[in-house]
Structures are given as structure tokens and as C-alpha cells.
Coordinates of C-alpha atoms and ligand atoms in Angstrom, one line a residue:
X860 CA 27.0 -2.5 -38.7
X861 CA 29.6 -0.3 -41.3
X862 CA 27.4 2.4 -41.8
X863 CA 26.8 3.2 -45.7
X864 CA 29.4 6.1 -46.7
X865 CA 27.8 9.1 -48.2
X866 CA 30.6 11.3 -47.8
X867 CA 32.8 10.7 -51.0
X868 CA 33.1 14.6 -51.3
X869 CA 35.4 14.7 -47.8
X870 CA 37.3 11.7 -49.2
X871 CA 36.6 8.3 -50.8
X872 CA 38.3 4.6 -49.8
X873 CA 41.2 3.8 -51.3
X874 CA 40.9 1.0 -54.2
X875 CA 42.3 -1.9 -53.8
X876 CA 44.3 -1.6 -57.2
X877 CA 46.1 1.8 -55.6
X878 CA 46.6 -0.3 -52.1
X879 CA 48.4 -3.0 -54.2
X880 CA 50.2 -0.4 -55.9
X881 CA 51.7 1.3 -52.7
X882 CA 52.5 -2.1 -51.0
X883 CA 54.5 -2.8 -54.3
X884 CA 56.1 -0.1 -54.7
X885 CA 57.3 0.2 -51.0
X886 CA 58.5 -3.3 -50.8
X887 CA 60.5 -2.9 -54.1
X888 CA 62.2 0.5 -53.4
X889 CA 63.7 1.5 -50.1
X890 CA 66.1 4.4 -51.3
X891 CA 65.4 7.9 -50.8
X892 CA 65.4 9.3 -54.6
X893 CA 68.0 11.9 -53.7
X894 CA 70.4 9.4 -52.5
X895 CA 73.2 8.4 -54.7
X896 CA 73.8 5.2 -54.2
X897 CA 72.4 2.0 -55.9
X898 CA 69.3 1.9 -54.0
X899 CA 68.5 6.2 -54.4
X900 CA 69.3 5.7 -58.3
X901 CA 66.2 3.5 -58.8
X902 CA 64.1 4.9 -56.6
X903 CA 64.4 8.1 -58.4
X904 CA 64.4 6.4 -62.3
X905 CA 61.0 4.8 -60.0
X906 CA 60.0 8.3 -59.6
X907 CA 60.7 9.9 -63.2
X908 CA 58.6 7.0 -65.1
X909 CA 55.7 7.9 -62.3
X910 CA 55.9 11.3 -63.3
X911 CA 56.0 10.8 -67.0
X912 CA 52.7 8.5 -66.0
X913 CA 51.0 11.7 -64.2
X914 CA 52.0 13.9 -66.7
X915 CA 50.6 11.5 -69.9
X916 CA 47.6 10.9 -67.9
X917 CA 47.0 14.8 -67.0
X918 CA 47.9 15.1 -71.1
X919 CA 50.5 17.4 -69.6
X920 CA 54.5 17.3 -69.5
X921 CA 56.5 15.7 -66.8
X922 CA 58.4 19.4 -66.4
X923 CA 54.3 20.6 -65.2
X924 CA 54.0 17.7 -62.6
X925 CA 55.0 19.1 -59.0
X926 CA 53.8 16.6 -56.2
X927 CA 52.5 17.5 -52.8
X928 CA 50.9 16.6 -50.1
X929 CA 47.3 17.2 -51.6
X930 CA 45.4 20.0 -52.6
X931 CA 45.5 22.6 -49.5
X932 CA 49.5 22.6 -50.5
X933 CA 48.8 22.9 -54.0
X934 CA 46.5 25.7 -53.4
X935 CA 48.9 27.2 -50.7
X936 CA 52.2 27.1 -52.9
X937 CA 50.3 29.2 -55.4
X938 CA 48.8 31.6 -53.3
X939 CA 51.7 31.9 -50.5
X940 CA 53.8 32.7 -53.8
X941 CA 51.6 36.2 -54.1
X942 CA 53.3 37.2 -51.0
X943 CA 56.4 37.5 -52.2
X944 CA 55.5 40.1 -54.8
X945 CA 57.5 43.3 -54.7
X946 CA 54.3 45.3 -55.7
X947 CA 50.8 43.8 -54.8
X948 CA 47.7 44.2 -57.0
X949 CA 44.5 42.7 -57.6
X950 CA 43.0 38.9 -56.9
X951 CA 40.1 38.0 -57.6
X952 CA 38.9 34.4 -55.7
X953 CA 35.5 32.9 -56.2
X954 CA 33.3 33.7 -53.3
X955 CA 33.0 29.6 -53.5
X956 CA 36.3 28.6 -53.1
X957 CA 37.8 26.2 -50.1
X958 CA 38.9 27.2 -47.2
X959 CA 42.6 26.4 -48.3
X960 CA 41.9 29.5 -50.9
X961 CA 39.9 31.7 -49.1
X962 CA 42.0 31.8 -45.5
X963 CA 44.9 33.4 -48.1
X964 CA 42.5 36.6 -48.5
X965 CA 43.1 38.3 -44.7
X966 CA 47.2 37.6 -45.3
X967 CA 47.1 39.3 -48.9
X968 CA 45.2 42.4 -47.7
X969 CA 47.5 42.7 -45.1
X970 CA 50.3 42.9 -47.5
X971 CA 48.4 45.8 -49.3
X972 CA 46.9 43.4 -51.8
X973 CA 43.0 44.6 -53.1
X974 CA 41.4 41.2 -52.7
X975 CA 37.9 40.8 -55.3
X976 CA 35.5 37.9 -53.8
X977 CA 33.7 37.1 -56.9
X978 CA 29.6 35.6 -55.8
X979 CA 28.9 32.9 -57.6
X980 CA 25.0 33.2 -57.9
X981 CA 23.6 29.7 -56.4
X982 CA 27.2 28.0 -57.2
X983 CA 28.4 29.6 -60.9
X984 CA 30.8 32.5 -61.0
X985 CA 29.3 34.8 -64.1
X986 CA 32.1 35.2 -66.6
X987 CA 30.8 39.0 -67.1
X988 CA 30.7 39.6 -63.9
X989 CA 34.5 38.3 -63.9
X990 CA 35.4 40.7 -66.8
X991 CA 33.8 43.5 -65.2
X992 CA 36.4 43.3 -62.2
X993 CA 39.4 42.4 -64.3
X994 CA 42.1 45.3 -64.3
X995 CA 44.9 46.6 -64.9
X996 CA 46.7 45.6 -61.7
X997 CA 44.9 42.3 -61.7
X998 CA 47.9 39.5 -61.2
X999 CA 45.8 36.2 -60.4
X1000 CA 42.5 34.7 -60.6
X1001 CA 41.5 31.7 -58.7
X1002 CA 38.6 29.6 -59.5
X1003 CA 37.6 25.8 -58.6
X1004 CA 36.3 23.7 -61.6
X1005 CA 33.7 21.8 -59.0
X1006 CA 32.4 23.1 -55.9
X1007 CA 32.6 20.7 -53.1
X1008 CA 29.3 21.9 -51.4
X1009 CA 27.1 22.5 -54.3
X1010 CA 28.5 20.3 -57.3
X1011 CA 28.4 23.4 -59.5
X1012 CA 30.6 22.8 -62.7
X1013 CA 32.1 26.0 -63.8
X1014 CA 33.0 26.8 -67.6
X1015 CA 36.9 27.3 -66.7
X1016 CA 37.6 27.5 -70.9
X1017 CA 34.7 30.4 -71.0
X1018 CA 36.3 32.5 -68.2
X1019 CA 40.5 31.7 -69.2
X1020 CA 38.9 33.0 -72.6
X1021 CA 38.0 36.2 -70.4
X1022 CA 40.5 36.6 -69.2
X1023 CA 43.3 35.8 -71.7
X1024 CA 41.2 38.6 -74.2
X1025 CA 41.5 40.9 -71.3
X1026 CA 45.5 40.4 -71.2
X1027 CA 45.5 41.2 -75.0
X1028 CA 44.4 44.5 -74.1
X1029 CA 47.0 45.7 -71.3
X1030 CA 49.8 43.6 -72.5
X1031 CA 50.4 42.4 -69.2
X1032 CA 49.6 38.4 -67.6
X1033 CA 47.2 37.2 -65.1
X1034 CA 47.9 33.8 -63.3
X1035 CA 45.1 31.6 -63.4
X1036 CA 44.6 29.0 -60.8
X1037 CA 41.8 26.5 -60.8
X1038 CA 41.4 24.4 -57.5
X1039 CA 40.2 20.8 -59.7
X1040 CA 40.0 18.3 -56.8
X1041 CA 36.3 17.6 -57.1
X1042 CA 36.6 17.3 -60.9
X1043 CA 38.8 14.3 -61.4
X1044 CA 37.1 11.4 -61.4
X1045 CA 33.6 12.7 -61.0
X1046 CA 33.0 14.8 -64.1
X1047 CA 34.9 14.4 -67.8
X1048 CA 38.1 16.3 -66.9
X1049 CA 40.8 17.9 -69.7
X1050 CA 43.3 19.3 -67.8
X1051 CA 45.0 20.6 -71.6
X1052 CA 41.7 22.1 -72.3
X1053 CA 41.2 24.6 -69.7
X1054 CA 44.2 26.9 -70.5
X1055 CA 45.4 27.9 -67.0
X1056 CA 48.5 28.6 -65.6
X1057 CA 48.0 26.0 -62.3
X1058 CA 45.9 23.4 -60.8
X1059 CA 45.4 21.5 -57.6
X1060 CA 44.8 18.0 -57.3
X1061 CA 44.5 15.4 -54.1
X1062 CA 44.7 11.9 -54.5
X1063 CA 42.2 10.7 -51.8
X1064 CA 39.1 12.3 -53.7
X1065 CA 39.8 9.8 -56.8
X1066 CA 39.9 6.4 -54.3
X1067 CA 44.3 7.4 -54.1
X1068 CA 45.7 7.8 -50.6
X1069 CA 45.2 10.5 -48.6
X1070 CA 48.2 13.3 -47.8
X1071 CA 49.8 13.2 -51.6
X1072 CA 48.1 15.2 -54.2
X1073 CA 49.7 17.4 -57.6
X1074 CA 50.0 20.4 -58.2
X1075 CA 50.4 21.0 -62.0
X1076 CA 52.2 24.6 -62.9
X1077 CA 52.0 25.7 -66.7
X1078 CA 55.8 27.6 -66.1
X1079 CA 56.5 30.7 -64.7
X1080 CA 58.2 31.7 -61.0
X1081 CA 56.4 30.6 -57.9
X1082 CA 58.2 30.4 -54.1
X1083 CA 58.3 27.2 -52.7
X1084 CA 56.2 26.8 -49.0
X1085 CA 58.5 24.6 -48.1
X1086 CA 62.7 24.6 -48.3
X1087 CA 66.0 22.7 -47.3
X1088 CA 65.5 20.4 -50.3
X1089 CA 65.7 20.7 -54.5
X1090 CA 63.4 18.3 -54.8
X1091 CA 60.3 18.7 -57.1
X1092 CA 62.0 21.2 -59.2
X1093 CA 62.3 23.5 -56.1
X1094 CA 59.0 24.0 -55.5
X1095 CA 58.2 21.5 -52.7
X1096 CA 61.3 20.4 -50.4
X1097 CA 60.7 17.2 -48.7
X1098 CA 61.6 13.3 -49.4
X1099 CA 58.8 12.6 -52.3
X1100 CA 56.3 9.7 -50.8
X1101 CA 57.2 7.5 -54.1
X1102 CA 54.5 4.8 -52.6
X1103 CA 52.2 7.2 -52.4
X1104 CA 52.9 9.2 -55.9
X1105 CA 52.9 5.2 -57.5
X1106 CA 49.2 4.9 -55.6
X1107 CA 47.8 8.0 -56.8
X1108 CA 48.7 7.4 -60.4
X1109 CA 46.8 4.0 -60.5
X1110 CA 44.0 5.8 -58.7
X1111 CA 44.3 8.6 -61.4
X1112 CA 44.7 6.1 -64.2
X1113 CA 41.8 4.1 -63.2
X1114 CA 39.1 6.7 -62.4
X1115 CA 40.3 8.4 -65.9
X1116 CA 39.7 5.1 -67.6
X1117 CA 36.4 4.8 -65.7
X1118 CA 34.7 8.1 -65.8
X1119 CA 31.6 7.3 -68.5
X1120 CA 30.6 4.4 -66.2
X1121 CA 31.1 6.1 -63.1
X1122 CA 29.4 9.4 -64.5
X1123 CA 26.6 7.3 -65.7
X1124 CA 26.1 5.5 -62.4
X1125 CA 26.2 9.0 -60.3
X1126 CA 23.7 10.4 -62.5
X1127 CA 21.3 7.5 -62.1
X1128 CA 21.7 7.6 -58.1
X1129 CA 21.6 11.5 -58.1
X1130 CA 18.2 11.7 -60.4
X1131 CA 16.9 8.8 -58.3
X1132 CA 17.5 10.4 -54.5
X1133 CA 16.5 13.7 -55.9
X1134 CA 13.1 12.8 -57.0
X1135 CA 13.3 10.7 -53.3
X1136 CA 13.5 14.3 -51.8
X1137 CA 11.3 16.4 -54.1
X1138 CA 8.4 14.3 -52.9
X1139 CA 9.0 16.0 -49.7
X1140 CA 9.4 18.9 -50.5
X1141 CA 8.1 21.0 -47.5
X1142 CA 10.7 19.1 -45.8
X1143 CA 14.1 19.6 -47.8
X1144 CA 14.8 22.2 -50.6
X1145 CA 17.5 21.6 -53.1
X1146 CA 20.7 23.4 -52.7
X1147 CA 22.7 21.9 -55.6
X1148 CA 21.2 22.5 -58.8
X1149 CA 18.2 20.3 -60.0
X1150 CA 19.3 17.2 -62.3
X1151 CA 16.8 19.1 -64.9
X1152 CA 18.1 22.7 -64.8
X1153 CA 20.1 22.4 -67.8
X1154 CA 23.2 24.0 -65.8
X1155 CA 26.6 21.8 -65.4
X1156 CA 27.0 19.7 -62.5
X1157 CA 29.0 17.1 -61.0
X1158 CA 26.2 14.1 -60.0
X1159 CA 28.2 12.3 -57.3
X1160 CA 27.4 15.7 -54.9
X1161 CA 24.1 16.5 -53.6
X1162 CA 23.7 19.0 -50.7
X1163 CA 20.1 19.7 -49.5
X1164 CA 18.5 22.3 -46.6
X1165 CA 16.5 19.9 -44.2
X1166 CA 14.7 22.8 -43.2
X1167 CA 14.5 24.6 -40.0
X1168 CA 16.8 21.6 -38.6
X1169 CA 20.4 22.2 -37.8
X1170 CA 22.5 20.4 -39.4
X1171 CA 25.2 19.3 -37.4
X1172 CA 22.3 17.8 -35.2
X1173 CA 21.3 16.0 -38.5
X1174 CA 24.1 14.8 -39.5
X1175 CA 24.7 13.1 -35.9
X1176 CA 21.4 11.6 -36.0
X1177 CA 21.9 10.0 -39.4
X1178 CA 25.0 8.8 -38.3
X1179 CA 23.6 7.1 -35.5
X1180 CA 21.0 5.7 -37.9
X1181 CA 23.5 4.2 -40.0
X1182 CA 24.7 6.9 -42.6
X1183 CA 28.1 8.7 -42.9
X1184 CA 26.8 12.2 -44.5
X1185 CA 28.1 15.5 -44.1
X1186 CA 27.3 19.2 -42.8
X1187 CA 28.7 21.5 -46.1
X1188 CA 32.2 21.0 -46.2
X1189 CA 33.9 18.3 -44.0
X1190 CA 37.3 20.5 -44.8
X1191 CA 35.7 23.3 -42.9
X1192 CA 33.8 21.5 -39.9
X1193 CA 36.6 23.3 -37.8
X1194 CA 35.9 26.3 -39.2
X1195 CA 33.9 29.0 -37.5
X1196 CA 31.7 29.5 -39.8
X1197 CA 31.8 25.9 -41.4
X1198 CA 30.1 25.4 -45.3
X1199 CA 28.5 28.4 -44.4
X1200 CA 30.7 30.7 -45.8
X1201 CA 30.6 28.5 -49.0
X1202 CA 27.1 28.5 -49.1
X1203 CA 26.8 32.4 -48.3
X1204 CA 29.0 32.9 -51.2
X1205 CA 27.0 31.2 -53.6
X1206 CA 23.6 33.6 -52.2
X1207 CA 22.2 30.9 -50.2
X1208 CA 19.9 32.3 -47.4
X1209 CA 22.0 32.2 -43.3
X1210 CA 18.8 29.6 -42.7
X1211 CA 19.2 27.4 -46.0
X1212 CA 22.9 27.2 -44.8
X1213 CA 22.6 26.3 -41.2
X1214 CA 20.5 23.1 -42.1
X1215 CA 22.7 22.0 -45.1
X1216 CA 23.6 19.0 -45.4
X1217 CA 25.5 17.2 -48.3
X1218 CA 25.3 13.6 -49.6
X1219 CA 28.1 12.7 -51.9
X1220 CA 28.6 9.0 -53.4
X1221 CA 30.7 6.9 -55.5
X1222 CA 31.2 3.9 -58.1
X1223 CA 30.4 1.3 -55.6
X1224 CA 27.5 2.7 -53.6
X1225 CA 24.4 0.9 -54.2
X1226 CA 20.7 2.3 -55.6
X1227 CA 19.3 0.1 -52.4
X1228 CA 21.5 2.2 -50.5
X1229 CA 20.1 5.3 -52.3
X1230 CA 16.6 4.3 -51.4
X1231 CA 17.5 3.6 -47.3
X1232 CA 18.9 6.4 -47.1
X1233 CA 16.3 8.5 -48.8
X1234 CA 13.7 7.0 -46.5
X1235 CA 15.4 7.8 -43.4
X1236 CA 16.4 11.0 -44.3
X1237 CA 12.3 11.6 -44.8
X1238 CA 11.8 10.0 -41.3
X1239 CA 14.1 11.6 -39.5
X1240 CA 13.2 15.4 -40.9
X1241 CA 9.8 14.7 -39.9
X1242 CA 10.3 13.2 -36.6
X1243 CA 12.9 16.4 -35.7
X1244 CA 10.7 18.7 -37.2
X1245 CA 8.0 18.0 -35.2
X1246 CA 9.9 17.6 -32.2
X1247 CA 11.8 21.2 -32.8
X1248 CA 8.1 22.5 -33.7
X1249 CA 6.8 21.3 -30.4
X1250 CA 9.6 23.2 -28.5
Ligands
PLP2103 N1 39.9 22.0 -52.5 C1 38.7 21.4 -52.5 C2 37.6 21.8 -53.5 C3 38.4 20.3 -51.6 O1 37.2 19.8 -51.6 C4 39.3 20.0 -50.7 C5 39.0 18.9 -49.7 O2 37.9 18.7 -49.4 C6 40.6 20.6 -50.7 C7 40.8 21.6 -51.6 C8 41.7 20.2 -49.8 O3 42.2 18.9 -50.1 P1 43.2 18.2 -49.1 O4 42.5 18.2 -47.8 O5 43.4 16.8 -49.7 O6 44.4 19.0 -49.0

């Protein structure tokens, strides 16, 4: 049996729409856009007309639009770019962020840079406690929109409000960078709204293919990561992956056009698991925030101590019981310290973290589904808690 997929969060199938739109575009263009014969010409008018498409969906221009290969490049141009600077300064990073972020803070301190790592209180970064670390040297600020453990939704126009008021006073910029790879497609998302200077995207999260992802740039002066190419504006040598780029639009347009439906249905399978869990409450304590705390959250995420169980046993054992769900983060499963760090970041206590585990779902899973899983979650935490109390 295909065991029910409750990790949308790590990545979500492709839709068939974005399948079709790859195998299309593939079969119709075989030229490398950079080429200039016949066959490179239309593969790179192919190209500007998809970019006009990401830009008018992203309400952005097509000038903004710089593709990659998903996210962790997005986030890596920006941040790689900071070591480049003749005279380093301040950056302040949510305490929250993903790996892809975070990993930049040893390199930057190493190149003299003071690097800020902002808590974010169970999952929300306190504007004021942003303003009080702004400064004078301060020359970026990076922080996600929605965290990927947690669901947290973070008031991006409150703190770029912060920030820019804080500018006014010393006359002098601050990049803003907001990682928005869990927002697309899971929450209402205004990319025009925000008023940053740069944002990260990855196609896969939003049913697109994996490995191809945007990253949009306001203007300004960033070094490229990679180089031996012009393409992408400079910014990101490399053939572009025009099936790919045509895939992620439709996936882009289509979870854009979708997004009261599909916020609707997450909130009715969130609110309905949650109260699942609640009744069992010695057994699991909510890590995301509560459907009825008032605070903003994405639904589709919900991560959950089991307590006093480990939870890459837990994870393992649903598995095997028929459910794809994951320990924190599935992008930091490598790392030492996996969701952990996440989780520590937001003040979550070393044991709440250890026995995380987070559910995550999507437009086509099922409230049946909701309810197996719910009831072998219960099972299972009772059967291992007794068998870990008995050791
Ligand atoms: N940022 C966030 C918030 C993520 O959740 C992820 C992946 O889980 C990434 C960045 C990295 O995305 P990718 O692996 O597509 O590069």
C-alpha cells in the first residue's frame, strides 16, 4: 500500500498540469536559449514570455525574476554576496531560519561580520525586539515569511516598516531578505506588499518540480555563486532548465489561482487533527500555534511533541504503519542537530524538540486520511510510551 503523504512541508507531488507543462515544453524546444541559431532564438523568446509570466504572477517585473535551482540557491546568492563586502557589519537572521540561512552565520563571522540571531518566541520574531538590534552598521536582515517547522506566519510589512523607519534615521540601506518558500501556495501571498529587497522561492513546495525555484531581487549589486555564463542577468550562470521554469509557472499560476480553496481545506483538516490530538493531551503537546490563538499561521503545517518519545523512532514507526510524516525539518535530517536548532530558536524546551514531529498536508489529502492518521498517531504514542516507561 502507498502510504498517505503527510510531508507536504519537505516537498509536495508535482501536478499533473505542471508534468504536462514540462513534457510540452521539452518536446517543443530543444535549443539552449543562449544559442544563436534558429532553434536558441525560440527557446530564449520561450524563456522571456515565461519570465514575463513569473514576474505578472509575483506582481513583480520580469527585470526582478532571477531563476535558480530552488530556494537553498536563492538564499545562498544573497547571503554568499555579504562576503564580498569590503567592510563587514551587522546581520541580523531569525533564530528560525533554514539551514540554507543559518549555515552562512560561522562563514560571515569568520570574515569579521557581527552576526545577531534574533529568537523568535514559540515561532514569531518580535518587531521591537528587531528595532532594538538594528544599527548603524546593520547591512542585511533576513527573515522567512513561514516557518517550516512551526507554521508561524510573520508580519514581514510590520518589520520592513521597522526597518525602513530605522534607515530614515542614519541615511544609510539595509538589505532585506525574506526566505518565502512555505508561503506560496499555503497562505495568501503579495510578494508587492512586503517591501523587501529579495526573496526565495522553490518550485517543489507549490506541486512544481523539484531543483528550479526564483529568486526575486528588488535591484541593487549582488555576486553571482555561480560563473562562466551571462545568463540570468549575471546572477546565476548555468543553461536555464526552460522545462522546468515553464513547469514551475503553471504550478505557481495554479496554486495562486487556488489559494482560498486550498487555505479553506487546510484549515478544516488542521482544526480537525488538532482537536484529534488535544483529546490526548498527556500524550502530545502542540508545538505550532493552536488554530484558536488568534496569532497568524499557515494551516497546512502542524508539528507536535509526542512526548518523552524520540522522534526519529516515531517517525519510523508511523512509516511502517502506513504514514509519510516528518522529524522537524526534512531539509535538516542530515544535520547534527536536525529541527532542533529550529525549534531551540523559537524557545522550545531540548525535550519538546527531540520528540517533534511535524505533519504537513495538501489540497488533495483527504479528512478520512486526517482521522487514520490521528488514530494511529494516538495508538502508537501510547503503545511506545508504555513500552519506553517499562524500560
Ligand atoms: N527554505 C525553507 C523555509 C524551506 O522549507 C526549504 C526546504 O525545505 C528551503 C529553504 C530549501 O529549499 P530547496 O531544498 O528547494 O532548495
Amino acid at each position: 500500500m502507498n502510504p498517505y503523504y503527510f510531508d507536504w512541508a519537505a516537498t509536495s507531488p508535482m501536478s499533473e498540469r505542471s508534468i504536462q507543462a514540462y513534457t510540452d515544453t521539452v518536446r517543443s524546444y530543444r535549443g539552449n536559449p543562449s544559442a544563436l541559431h534558429k532553434e536558441g532564438v525560440e527557446a530564449a523568446k520561450f524563456l522571456a514570455q515565461e519570465r514575463k509570466k513569473s514576474a505578472s504572477l509575483l506582481k513583480v517585473s520580469s527585470k526582478q525574476i532571477v531563476y535558480t535551482s530552488g530556494a537553498t540557491e536563492s538564499n545562498s546568492i544573497v547571503l554568499q554576496s555579504l562576503l564580498w563586502r569590503r567592510s563587514p557589519g551587522r546581520i541580523i537572521i531569525s533564530a528560525i531560519e533554514h539551514d540554507s540561512i543559518l549555515q552562512y552565520r560561522r562563514l560571515l563571522e569568520n570574515k569579521g561580520f557581527e552576526v545577531i540571531l534574533l529568537k523568535a518566541p514559540k515561532g514569531y520574531v518580535d518587531p521591537e525586539a528587531l528595532a532594538q538590534v538594528l544599527d548603524n552598521k546593520t547591512q542585511m536582515v533576513c527573515i522567512m515569511q513561514v516557518n517550516n517547522v512551526l507554521g508561524t506566519v510573520q508580519d514581514i510589512p510590520s518589520i520592513a516598516k521597522t526597518i525602513r523607519a530605522f534607515e530614515q534615521t542614519t541615511g544609510r540601506s539595509i538589505h532585506i531578505h525574506c526566505d518565502a518558500v512555505q508561503a506560496v501556495g499555503k497562505i495568501p501571498f503579495d510578494l508587492s506588499s512586503l517591501d523587501i529587497d529579495s526573496a526565495s522561492f522553490s518550485a517543489h513546495k507549490f506541486q512544481g518540480p523539484k531543483g528550479t525555484g526564483i529568486l526575486y531581487l528588488k535591484s541593487g549589486n549582488l555576486e553571482p555563486l555561480s560563473r562562466g555564463g551571462n545568463q540570468e542577468n549575471g546572477y546565476r550562470a548555468g543553461t536555464e532548465n526552460i522545462g522546468a521554469i515553464a513547469a514551475m509557472n503553471t504550478a505557481l499560476a495554479d496554486s495562486i489561482a487556488a489559494i482560498d480553496t486550498t487555505y479553506a481545506h487546510a484549515l478544516t483538516l488542521r482544526t480537525h487533527l488538532e482537536s484529534n490530538l488535544l483529546k490526548h493531551g498527556d500524550r502530545f503537546s502542540l508545538l505550532s500555534p493552536s488554530t484558536t490563538c488568534g496569532l497568524p499561521f499557515a494551516p497546512s503545517i502542524l508539528s507536535v511533541a509526542v512526548k518523552g518519545i524520540p522522534s526519529e523512532v516515531f517517525t519510523r514507526v508511523m512509516y511502517d504503519r502506513g504514514f509519510c510524516i516528518s522529524s522537524g525539518s526534512a531539509c535538516s535530517n542530515n544535520a547534527p542537530k536536525k529541527g532542533e536548532g529550529i525549534l531551540a530558536g523559537a524557545s522550545i524546551t531540548p525535550e519538546d524538540a527531540a520528540s517533534a514531529i511535524r505533519i504537513s498536508f495538501g489540497p488533495d489529502t483527504q479528512i478520512t486520511q486526517i482521522d487514520e492518521l490521528s488514530a494511529t498517531l494516538v495508538r502508537q504514542a501510547a503503545l511506545m510510551g508504555s513500552l519506553i516507561r517499562k524500560r
